[in-house]
XYZ file of C-alpha atoms in Angstrom:
174
model
C 57.899 83.798 109.423
C 57.637 85.212 105.933
C 60.592 87.509 105.228
C 61.035 89.804 102.323
C 64.655 90.004 101.032
C 66.055 93.445 100.742
C 67.875 94.455 97.653
C 71.195 94.715 99.576
C 70.950 91.095 100.807
C 69.221 89.453 97.742
C 71.473 87.934 95.154
C 69.575 85.954 92.457
C 70.462 82.436 91.756
C 72.920 82.807 88.926
C 73.861 80.183 86.410
C 75.957 80.031 83.220
C 72.685 79.855 81.213
C 71.256 82.987 82.887
C 74.523 84.867 82.400
C 74.724 83.813 78.750
C 71.093 84.706 78.096
C 70.732 87.954 79.982
C 74.006 89.480 80.797
C 76.615 88.680 78.156
C 75.602 86.396 75.177
C 78.993 86.477 73.550
C 81.079 85.540 76.594
C 82.992 82.225 76.604
C 82.211 79.522 79.095
C 85.477 80.289 80.925
C 84.555 84.011 81.107
C 81.089 83.218 82.356
C 82.375 80.834 84.998
C 84.904 83.357 86.381
C 82.158 86.069 86.460
C 79.779 83.677 88.130
C 82.358 82.827 90.924
C 83.130 86.602 91.471
C 79.397 87.337 91.916
C 78.915 84.439 94.285
C 81.974 85.165 96.392
C 81.435 88.926 96.618
C 77.591 88.686 96.755
C 77.217 90.823 93.717
C 73.934 91.150 91.798
C 74.458 91.921 88.158
C 70.838 92.764 87.727
C 71.276 95.645 90.202
C 74.348 96.751 88.198
C 76.699 95.724 91.024
C 78.882 93.818 88.494
C 79.249 93.730 84.751
C 80.542 91.280 82.265
C 81.520 93.318 79.156
C 82.787 91.826 75.812
C 83.579 93.629 72.670
C 83.914 91.389 69.598
C 86.437 88.631 70.031
C 88.404 90.502 72.685
C 88.496 88.830 76.169
C 85.625 89.796 78.365
C 86.132 92.384 81.099
C 84.607 92.101 84.611
C 83.765 95.440 86.199
C 82.420 95.932 89.696
C 79.955 98.924 89.687
C 81.055 102.103 91.459
C 77.880 102.087 93.494
C 78.873 98.749 94.922
C 82.141 100.389 96.225
C 80.361 103.499 97.639
C 77.578 101.434 99.302
C 80.031 99.083 100.914
C 82.318 101.842 101.959
C 79.393 103.674 103.705
C 78.807 100.520 105.768
C 82.431 100.492 107.074
C 82.739 101.991 110.602
C 85.966 103.946 109.735
C 84.642 105.497 106.521
C 84.296 109.267 106.876
C 83.270 110.299 103.288
C 84.912 111.280 100.038
C 85.265 113.985 97.444
C 85.837 113.295 93.696
C 86.093 115.244 90.546
C 87.773 115.798 87.263
C 90.964 117.533 86.017
C 90.323 119.789 83.051
C 92.347 121.982 80.707
C 90.476 125.293 80.655
C 92.262 127.683 78.317
C 95.861 127.311 79.427
C 95.044 126.397 83.037
C 94.667 123.061 84.674
C 91.614 123.102 86.918
C 90.578 120.578 89.544
C 86.789 120.470 89.702
C 84.532 118.566 92.124
C 81.934 116.521 90.252
C 82.012 115.807 86.523
C 80.862 119.024 84.808
C 82.963 120.625 82.063
C 82.166 122.860 79.096
C 82.659 122.095 75.452
C 85.582 124.410 75.386
C 87.474 122.422 77.991
C 89.345 119.166 77.750
C 89.048 116.427 80.291
C 92.581 115.341 81.303
C 91.908 113.082 84.289
C 90.068 112.461 87.543
C 90.803 112.837 91.248
C 89.386 111.489 94.503
C 89.992 111.746 98.212
C 88.656 109.209 100.660
C 88.515 110.094 104.384
C 89.085 107.524 107.042
C 88.335 108.169 110.735
C 91.481 108.381 112.854
C 93.725 109.146 109.891
C 95.226 112.639 109.598
C 95.829 112.372 105.833
C 93.143 111.334 103.242
C 93.769 108.764 100.535
C 94.074 110.742 97.289
C 94.431 109.611 93.757
C 94.745 111.478 90.493
C 94.391 109.504 87.292
C 95.073 110.383 83.682
C 92.345 109.780 81.084
C 95.049 108.561 78.594
C 95.886 105.677 80.896
C 92.286 104.523 81.629
C 90.119 105.449 78.668
C 88.350 102.325 77.457
C 89.137 101.604 73.766
C 87.806 99.281 71.116
C 90.021 97.079 69.054
C 90.476 99.803 66.467
C 91.796 102.297 69.124
C 88.689 104.452 69.305
C 87.057 105.155 72.640
C 84.170 102.827 73.659
C 80.644 104.442 73.685
C 80.692 105.156 77.450
C 84.182 106.736 77.299
C 83.200 108.809 74.335
C 79.827 110.060 75.749
C 80.607 110.202 79.517
C 84.378 110.551 79.859
C 84.266 112.860 82.867
C 81.932 110.540 84.731
C 84.039 107.547 83.913
C 87.422 108.988 84.862
C 85.960 110.368 88.116
C 84.733 106.799 88.947
C 88.185 105.362 88.261
C 89.836 107.797 90.640
C 87.216 107.188 93.320
C 87.469 103.401 93.178
C 91.255 103.589 93.314
C 91.127 105.721 96.441
C 88.513 103.464 98.092
C 90.740 100.330 97.350
C 93.794 102.035 98.934
C 91.859 103.279 101.931
C 90.176 99.853 102.639
C 92.273 97.141 101.090
C 90.713 94.431 103.134
C 87.200 95.376 102.003
C 88.035 96.096 98.380
C 91.141 94.105 97.503
C 90.920 91.705 94.557
């Protein structure tokens, strides 16, 4: 029988050469090896943006699992009952909790929040995170491009992933 692999089940054959050529040309052999092993063990496809190997200059590379990987896998768990996530902004002199990641140019993003609901649990898993603690920075201390251009989206993701990890440690630990 001729089967077509679905994108959820297909993970390309990864090698150090493929990672070096297409994913992170400046990564060291050790960083590539660790990334390769993570992708294999967790069945992550970096070409579907399920995992990233990010390196700035001579700083150590960072391995990031894509937020969609967490939300897709959570949706497949029988006890997952949904989530809400948003940002915390300073609007005038008031702190506002807002669902989503919209804010105006007159507001300051201070952090993110998320709630994950688990069937059979009376209380949701909730996290609030400060942008000061999580904002990605370059070696010179300035925010990375993603954190400069999409800080609300990024901090919302951090809060959501933290909540998913706490709600489902067996599925998302490590």
